mmCIF file of C-alpha atoms in Angstrom:
data_model
loop_
_atom_site.group_PDB
_atom_site.id
_atom_site.type_symbol
_atom_site.label_atom_id
_atom_site.label_comp_id
_atom_site.label_asym_id
_atom_site.label_seq_id
_atom_site.Cartn_x
_atom_site.Cartn_y
_atom_site.Cartn_z
ATOM 1 C CA UNK J 1 157.842 93.476 68.378
ATOM 2 C CA UNK J 2 159.090 89.982 67.454
ATOM 3 C CA UNK J 3 157.835 88.693 70.787
ATOM 4 C CA UNK J 4 154.267 89.692 69.935
ATOM 5 C CA UNK J 5 154.122 88.342 66.360
ATOM 6 C CA UNK J 6 153.384 84.646 67.193
ATOM 7 C CA UNK J 7 150.684 85.662 69.674
ATOM 8 C CA UNK J 8 149.077 87.944 67.123
ATOM 9 C CA UNK J 9 149.118 85.198 64.475
ATOM 10 C CA UNK J 10 147.437 82.865 66.954
ATOM 11 C CA UNK J 11 144.700 85.403 67.659
ATOM 12 C CA UNK J 12 144.113 85.998 63.944
ATOM 13 C CA UNK J 13 144.062 82.247 63.262
ATOM 14 C CA UNK J 14 141.532 81.580 66.018
ATOM 15 C CA UNK J 15 139.338 84.456 64.822
ATOM 16 C CA UNK J 16 139.321 83.249 61.222
ATOM 17 C CA UNK J 17 138.702 79.684 62.367
ATOM 18 C CA UNK J 18 135.640 80.798 64.306
ATOM 19 C CA UNK J 19 134.435 82.827 61.308
ATOM 20 C CA UNK J 20 134.787 79.792 59.006
ATOM 21 C CA UNK J 21 132.959 77.559 61.515
ATOM 22 C CA UNK J 22 130.094 80.071 61.776
ATOM 23 C CA UNK J 23 129.924 80.341 57.995
ATOM 24 C CA UNK J 24 129.750 76.563 57.653
ATOM 25 C CA UNK J 25 126.928 76.340 60.170
ATOM 26 C CA UNK J 26 124.985 79.140 58.514
ATOM 27 C CA UNK J 27 125.275 77.482 55.094
ATOM 28 C CA UNK J 28 124.209 74.134 56.550
ATOM 29 C CA UNK J 29 121.232 75.569 58.440
ATOM 30 C CA UNK J 30 120.144 77.551 55.404
ATOM 31 C CA UNK J 31 120.355 74.431 53.254
ATOM 32 C CA UNK J 32 118.369 72.322 55.729
ATOM 33 C CA UNK J 33 115.739 75.064 55.999
ATOM 34 C CA UNK J 34 115.388 75.240 52.221
ATOM 35 C CA UNK J 35 115.435 71.471 51.549
ATOM 36 C CA UNK J 36 113.679 70.378 54.741
ATOM 37 C CA UNK J 37 116.027 67.402 54.929
ATOM 38 C CA UNK J 38 119.343 66.339 56.392
ATOM 39 C CA UNK J 39 120.874 63.521 54.397
ATOM 40 C CA UNK J 40 124.045 61.512 54.214
ATOM 41 C CA UNK J 41 125.778 64.137 52.030
ATOM 42 C CA UNK J 42 125.342 66.849 54.635
ATOM 43 C CA UNK J 43 126.559 64.482 57.350
ATOM 44 C CA UNK J 44 129.691 63.619 55.358
ATOM 45 C CA UNK J 45 130.416 67.296 54.757
ATOM 46 C CA UNK J 46 130.144 68.048 58.497
ATOM 47 C CA UNK J 47 132.436 65.137 59.361
ATOM 48 C CA UNK J 48 134.868 66.332 56.683
ATOM 49 C CA UNK J 49 135.053 69.750 58.341
ATOM 50 C CA UNK J 50 135.894 68.199 61.701
ATOM 51 C CA UNK J 51 138.414 65.867 60.065
ATOM 52 C CA UNK J 52 140.072 68.897 58.453
ATOM 53 C CA UNK J 53 140.574 70.444 61.897
ATOM 54 C CA UNK J 54 142.062 67.236 63.278
ATOM 55 C CA UNK J 55 144.455 66.948 60.326
ATOM 56 C CA UNK J 56 145.603 70.560 60.731
ATOM 57 C CA UNK J 57 146.222 70.246 64.467
ATOM 58 C CA UNK J 58 147.818 66.797 64.647
ATOM 59 C CA UNK J 59 149.587 66.025 61.364
ATOM 60 C CA UNK J 60 152.861 67.593 60.197
ATOM 61 C CA UNK J 61 152.694 70.590 57.909
ATOM 62 C CA UNK J 62 153.949 68.787 54.808
ATOM 63 C CA UNK J 63 151.516 65.883 55.223
ATOM 64 C CA UNK J 64 148.631 68.327 55.726
ATOM 65 C CA UNK J 65 149.471 70.197 52.512
ATOM 66 C CA UNK J 66 149.624 66.939 50.533
ATOM 67 C CA UNK J 67 146.261 65.828 51.967
ATOM 68 C CA UNK J 68 144.721 69.193 51.041
ATOM 69 C CA UNK J 69 145.863 68.704 47.431
ATOM 70 C CA UNK J 70 144.461 65.166 47.377
ATOM 71 C CA UNK J 71 141.218 66.470 48.902
ATOM 72 C CA UNK J 72 140.811 69.120 46.210
ATOM 73 C CA UNK J 73 141.206 66.588 43.404
ATOM 74 C CA UNK J 74 139.030 63.903 45.031
ATOM 75 C CA UNK J 75 136.319 66.288 46.195
ATOM 76 C CA UNK J 76 136.091 67.972 42.774
ATOM 77 C CA UNK J 77 135.738 64.610 41.027
ATOM 78 C CA UNK J 78 133.101 63.508 43.586
ATOM 79 C CA UNK J 79 131.231 66.789 43.244
ATOM 80 C CA UNK J 80 130.971 66.704 39.435
ATOM 81 C CA UNK J 81 130.173 62.991 39.182
ATOM 82 C CA UNK J 82 128.246 61.573 42.128
ATOM 83 C CA UNK J 83 127.386 64.274 44.664
ATOM 84 C CA UNK J 84 124.264 66.390 44.253
ATOM 85 C CA UNK J 85 125.188 69.964 43.377
ATOM 86 C CA UNK J 86 123.944 72.193 46.168
ATOM 87 C CA UNK J 87 125.218 75.033 48.324
ATOM 88 C CA UNK J 88 126.669 72.865 51.081
ATOM 89 C CA UNK J 89 128.574 70.620 48.679
ATOM 90 C CA UNK J 90 129.880 73.522 46.605
ATOM 91 C CA UNK J 91 131.165 75.812 49.360
ATOM 92 C CA UNK J 92 132.812 73.063 51.402
ATOM 93 C CA UNK J 93 135.335 72.456 48.655
ATOM 94 C CA UNK J 94 136.834 75.702 50.028
ATOM 95 C CA UNK J 95 135.725 75.644 53.676
ATOM 96 C CA UNK J 96 137.092 72.213 54.617
ATOM 97 C CA UNK J 97 140.673 73.019 53.426
ATOM 98 C CA UNK J 98 140.283 76.415 55.120
ATOM 99 C CA UNK J 99 139.727 74.583 58.431
ATOM 100 C CA UNK J 100 142.952 72.635 57.933
ATOM 101 C CA UNK J 101 145.001 75.681 56.933
ATOM 102 C CA UNK J 102 143.735 77.798 59.826
ATOM 103 C CA UNK J 103 144.364 74.943 62.249
ATOM 104 C CA UNK J 104 147.954 74.864 60.941
ATOM 105 C CA UNK J 105 148.308 78.609 61.532
ATOM 106 C CA UNK J 106 147.067 78.287 65.114
ATOM 107 C CA UNK J 107 149.173 75.196 65.805
ATOM 108 C CA UNK J 108 152.484 76.581 64.570
ATOM 109 C CA UNK J 109 151.843 79.999 66.084
ATOM 110 C CA UNK J 110 151.382 78.330 69.462
ATOM 111 C CA UNK J 111 154.531 76.284 68.898
ATOM 112 C CA UNK J 112 156.490 79.428 68.009
ATOM 113 C CA UNK J 113 155.127 81.193 71.086
ATOM 114 C CA UNK J 114 156.044 78.260 73.318
ATOM 115 C CA UNK J 115 159.550 78.058 71.875
ATOM 116 C CA UNK J 116 159.990 81.812 72.294
ATOM 117 C CA UNK J 117 158.823 81.606 75.902
ATOM 118 C CA UNK J 118 161.167 78.699 76.608
ATOM 119 C CA UNK J 119 164.055 80.608 75.048
ATOM 120 C CA UNK J 120 163.288 83.686 77.142
ATOM 121 C CA UNK J 121 163.138 81.540 80.274
ATOM 122 C CA UNK J 122 166.502 80.004 79.382
ATOM 123 C CA UNK J 123 168.027 83.438 78.821
ATOM 124 C CA UNK J 124 166.530 84.584 82.116
ATOM 125 C CA UNK J 125 168.299 81.737 83.899
ATOM 126 C CA UNK J 126 171.712 82.232 82.286
ATOM 127 C CA UNK J 127 171.803 86.014 81.754
ATOM 128 C CA UNK J 128 171.933 88.587 84.549
ATOM 129 C CA UNK J 129 169.123 91.114 84.459
ATOM 130 C CA UNK J 130 169.790 94.739 83.493
ATOM 131 C CA UNK J 131 167.033 97.327 83.618
ATOM 132 C CA UNK J 132 166.465 98.684 80.120
ATOM 133 C CA UNK J 133 165.632 102.229 81.249
ATOM 134 C CA UNK J 134 168.278 102.784 83.937
ATOM 135 C CA UNK J 135 170.898 100.287 82.609
ATOM 136 C CA UNK J 136 171.406 99.266 86.240
ATOM 137 C CA UNK J 137 172.170 95.624 86.913
ATOM 138 C CA UNK J 138 170.285 93.787 89.638
ATOM 139 C CA UNK J 139 171.572 91.625 92.479
ATOM 140 C CA UNK J 140 172.051 88.579 90.218
ATOM 141 C CA UNK J 141 174.113 90.581 87.747
ATOM 142 C CA UNK J 142 176.173 91.991 90.625
ATOM 143 C CA UNK J 143 176.901 88.507 91.923
ATOM 144 C CA UNK J 144 178.078 87.292 88.517
ATOM 145 C CA UNK J 145 180.291 90.338 87.998
ATOM 146 C CA UNK J 146 181.761 89.942 91.484
ATOM 147 C CA UNK J 147 182.624 86.287 90.871
ATOM 148 C CA UNK J 148 184.184 87.122 87.510
ATOM 149 C CA UNK J 149 186.435 89.897 88.774
ATOM 150 C CA UNK J 150 187.308 88.102 91.999
ATOM 151 C CA UNK J 151 188.539 85.100 90.032
ATOM 152 C CA UNK J 152 190.562 87.322 87.720
ATOM 153 C CA UNK J 153 192.064 89.209 90.644
ATOM 154 C CA UNK J 154 193.020 86.012 92.482
ATOM 155 C CA UNK J 155 194.461 84.392 89.367
ATOM 156 C CA UNK J 156 196.434 87.448 88.219
ATOM 157 C CA UNK J 157 197.051 89.184 91.543
ATOM 158 C CA UNK J 158 200.123 91.072 90.316
ATOM 159 C CA UNK J 159 198.495 92.415 87.153
ATOM 160 C CA UNK J 160 194.778 92.690 87.893
ATOM 161 C CA UNK J 161 192.786 94.435 90.619
ATOM 162 C CA UNK J 162 189.416 96.079 91.097
ATOM 163 C CA UNK J 163 187.494 98.213 93.559
ATOM 164 C CA UNK J 164 183.874 98.485 94.648
ATOM 165 C CA UNK J 165 181.822 101.328 96.080
ATOM 166 C CA UNK J 166 178.312 101.691 97.494
ATOM 167 C CA UNK J 167 176.123 104.788 97.464
ATOM 168 C CA UNK J 168 173.145 104.721 99.790
ATOM 169 C CA UNK J 169 170.152 107.056 99.911
ATOM 170 C CA UNK J 170 169.633 108.138 103.485
ATOM 171 C CA UNK J 171 166.114 108.550 104.908
ATOM 172 C CA UNK J 172 164.755 106.473 102.017
ATOM 173 C CA UNK J 173 161.143 106.184 103.342
ATOM 174 C CA UNK J 174 160.923 109.978 103.556
ATOM 175 C CA UNK J 175 162.331 110.335 100.035
ATOM 176 C CA UNK J 176 159.843 107.831 98.622
ATOM 177 C CA UNK J 177 156.976 109.555 100.415
ATOM 178 C CA UNK J 178 158.100 112.954 99.102
ATOM 179 C CA UNK J 179 158.292 111.997 95.432
ATOM 180 C CA UNK J 180 155.703 109.166 95.192
ATOM 181 C CA UNK J 181 156.136 105.851 93.421
ATOM 182 C CA UNK J 182 156.274 107.294 89.894
ATOM 183 C CA UNK J 183 158.592 110.063 91.023
ATOM 184 C CA UNK J 184 160.893 107.577 92.729
ATOM 185 C CA UNK J 185 161.217 105.617 89.478
ATOM 186 C CA UNK J 186 162.224 108.834 87.701
ATOM 187 C CA UNK J 187 164.649 109.617 90.513
ATOM 188 C CA UNK J 188 166.372 106.247 90.061
ATOM 189 C CA UNK J 189 166.714 106.990 86.356
ATOM 190 C CA UNK J 190 168.211 110.403 87.115
ATOM 191 C CA UNK J 191 170.650 108.984 89.663
ATOM 192 C CA UNK J 192 171.667 106.228 87.244
ATOM 193 C CA UNK J 193 172.471 108.816 84.573
ATOM 194 C CA UNK J 194 174.412 110.851 87.124
ATOM 195 C CA UNK J 195 176.514 107.847 88.155
ATOM 196 C CA UNK J 196 177.125 106.877 84.531
ATOM 197 C CA UNK J 197 178.564 110.315 83.721
ATOM 198 C CA UNK J 198 181.267 109.777 86.353
ATOM 199 C CA UNK J 199 182.223 106.248 85.269
ATOM 200 C CA UNK J 200 184.439 104.842 82.568
ATOM 201 C CA UNK J 201 183.101 102.623 79.834
ATOM 202 C CA UNK J 202 184.511 99.465 81.464
ATOM 203 C CA UNK J 203 182.976 100.162 84.892
ATOM 204 C CA UNK J 204 179.783 98.495 86.122
ATOM 205 C CA UNK J 205 176.830 99.908 88.045
ATOM 206 C CA UNK J 206 174.119 98.054 89.940
ATOM 207 C CA UNK J 207 171.073 98.799 92.043
ATOM 208 C CA UNK J 208 169.944 96.631 94.949
ATOM 209 C CA UNK J 209 167.161 97.114 97.459
ATOM 210 C CA UNK J 210 166.778 99.953 99.984
ATOM 211 C CA UNK J 211 168.081 102.659 97.687
ATOM 212 C CA UNK J 212 171.606 101.272 97.401
ATOM 213 C CA UNK J 213 173.817 101.606 94.321
ATOM 214 C CA UNK J 214 177.040 99.649 93.818
ATOM 215 C CA UNK J 215 179.770 100.182 91.260
ATOM 216 C CA UNK J 216 182.644 97.899 90.270
ATOM 217 C CA UNK J 217 185.730 99.589 88.839
ATOM 218 C CA UNK J 218 188.280 97.197 87.298
ATOM 219 C CA UNK J 219 191.948 98.207 87.265
ATOM 220 C CA UNK J 220 191.346 101.233 89.487
ATOM 221 C CA UNK J 221 194.142 102.568 91.651
ATOM 222 C CA UNK J 222 193.389 102.667 95.361
ATOM 223 C CA UNK J 223 194.468 106.307 95.595
ATOM 224 C CA UNK J 224 191.976 107.231 92.881
ATOM 225 C CA UNK J 225 189.047 105.466 94.547
ATOM 226 C CA UNK J 226 188.409 107.992 97.302
ATOM 227 C CA UNK J 227 188.181 111.036 94.982
ATOM 228 C CA UNK J 228 185.949 108.980 92.655
ATOM 229 C CA UNK J 229 183.473 107.998 95.369
ATOM 230 C CA UNK J 230 183.340 111.557 96.679
ATOM 231 C CA UNK J 231 182.764 112.947 93.201
ATOM 232 C CA UNK J 232 179.938 110.490 92.503
ATOM 233 C CA UNK J 233 178.392 111.084 95.942
ATOM 234 C CA UNK J 234 178.472 114.864 95.530
ATOM 235 C CA UNK J 235 177.036 114.618 92.015
ATOM 236 C CA UNK J 236 174.151 112.479 93.278
ATOM 237 C CA UNK J 237 173.431 114.909 96.126
ATOM 238 C CA UNK J 238 173.436 117.831 93.674
ATOM 239 C CA UNK J 239 170.802 116.284 91.412
ATOM 240 C CA UNK J 240 167.990 118.769 90.849
ATOM 241 C CA UNK J 241 164.768 116.850 91.331
ATOM 242 C CA UNK J 242 161.388 118.235 92.435
ATOM 243 C CA UNK J 243 159.282 116.450 95.017
ATOM 244 C CA UNK J 244 155.524 115.930 94.769
ATOM 245 C CA UNK J 245 154.915 119.552 95.871
ATOM 246 C CA UNK J 246 157.339 121.016 93.361
ATOM 247 C CA UNK J 247 160.040 121.818 95.885
ATOM 248 C CA UNK J 248 163.693 120.911 95.429
ATOM 249 C CA UNK J 249 164.433 117.453 96.826
ATOM 250 C CA UNK J 250 167.311 117.418 99.285
ATOM 251 C CA UNK J 251 169.128 114.105 98.963
ATOM 252 C CA UNK J 252 171.571 112.757 101.507
ATOM 253 C CA UNK J 253 173.925 110.134 100.052
ATOM 254 C CA UNK J 254 176.403 108.034 102.011
ATOM 255 C CA UNK J 255 179.274 106.249 100.295
ATOM 256 C CA UNK J 256 181.631 103.458 101.200
ATOM 257 C CA UNK J 257 184.232 101.550 99.195
ATOM 258 C CA UNK J 258 186.344 98.400 99.241
ATOM 259 C CA UNK J 259 189.654 97.590 97.590
ATOM 260 C CA UNK J 260 190.547 94.067 96.487
ATOM 261 C CA UNK J 261 193.151 92.365 98.642
ATOM 262 C CA UNK J 262 193.983 88.766 97.728
ATOM 263 C CA UNK J 263 195.035 87.726 101.233
ATOM 264 C CA UNK J 264 191.657 88.762 102.679
ATOM 265 C CA UNK J 265 189.465 87.000 100.152
ATOM 266 C CA UNK J 266 188.170 84.411 102.623
ATOM 267 C CA UNK J 267 186.571 87.181 104.693
ATOM 268 C CA UNK J 268 184.168 88.089 101.894
ATOM 269 C CA UNK J 269 183.474 84.919 99.943
ATOM 270 C CA UNK J 270 179.739 85.607 99.438
ATOM 271 C CA UNK J 271 177.893 88.547 97.945
ATOM 272 C CA UNK J 272 176.032 89.133 101.208
ATOM 273 C CA UNK J 273 179.332 89.515 103.042
ATOM 274 C CA UNK J 274 180.581 92.030 100.501
ATOM 275 C CA UNK J 275 177.356 94.042 100.681
ATOM 276 C CA UNK J 276 177.499 93.977 104.481
ATOM 277 C CA UNK J 277 181.090 95.260 104.409
ATOM 278 C CA UNK J 278 180.148 98.037 102.007
ATOM 279 C CA UNK J 279 177.158 98.871 104.181
ATOM 280 C CA UNK J 280 179.387 99.242 107.237
ATOM 281 C CA UNK J 281 181.737 101.516 105.346
ATOM 282 C CA UNK J 282 178.907 103.785 104.242
ATOM 283 C CA UNK J 283 178.264 104.656 107.881
ATOM 284 C CA UNK J 284 181.574 106.530 108.062
ATOM 285 C CA UNK J 285 182.425 106.956 104.360
ATOM 286 C CA UNK J 286 185.341 104.547 104.656
ATOM 287 C CA UNK J 287 187.430 102.723 102.112
ATOM 288 C CA UNK J 288 188.099 99.220 103.426
ATOM 289 C CA UNK J 289 190.284 96.413 102.325
ATOM 290 C CA UNK J 290 188.369 94.094 99.993
ATOM 291 C CA UNK J 291 188.788 90.350 99.367
#
């Protein structure tokens, strides 16, 4: 909601600005049609309207407000002393400041929108992405979590350890064809919920391409890892999900896991190497020795 507010203010400001400009033109055309003349007063009023826009767009907010106050006083004195009293002169005491105020609204709404966009871009660069619906982290989030826990495990090898596991949907093209694109999105949500029910609060879950899910389990005993991966795999295969024809979808899930080993860290220094090792272990449901 907050993300849309500056954009909405900009749209409203532009709309009102156009309405004021149309109103000014209508008043001017009506006056010229009635008087059959276009004099210096009308020209000054038109130039004042354009000047009001320039002031609103280019000058700071405080300066613009002060100039509007000075304009009101000066214009009122000019109108009651020297200027001929007619429709154009009378209404522009309100329309010219309206141009400046609306230009300020548009200007600062655009500035707020730009700052919001820049902030979101900055957060996108420094914050790993997590899907709001599935709460699954992406590849970037997986890489950051892997670096974090690898550093902790290397620094405190005697006190800290962690394990990783991959769960892979077999025959993925057939699964996607059976459920369709919308159904596959719902299936990912269902599988994410299923994985989450088997995890602890401090565990992590991620989703990468080709129907692969990865979990990171800090401070997990190696003997506990195999029952955990089997339990999660069986739970995912037992998910009740209808395909596009309403029949029960039969999922085949392969799992593989890795255990942190400090003396083997150089073998898996990059995320791609870790994923490749997990991928190999899914072929035979193995638990390998990890970095």
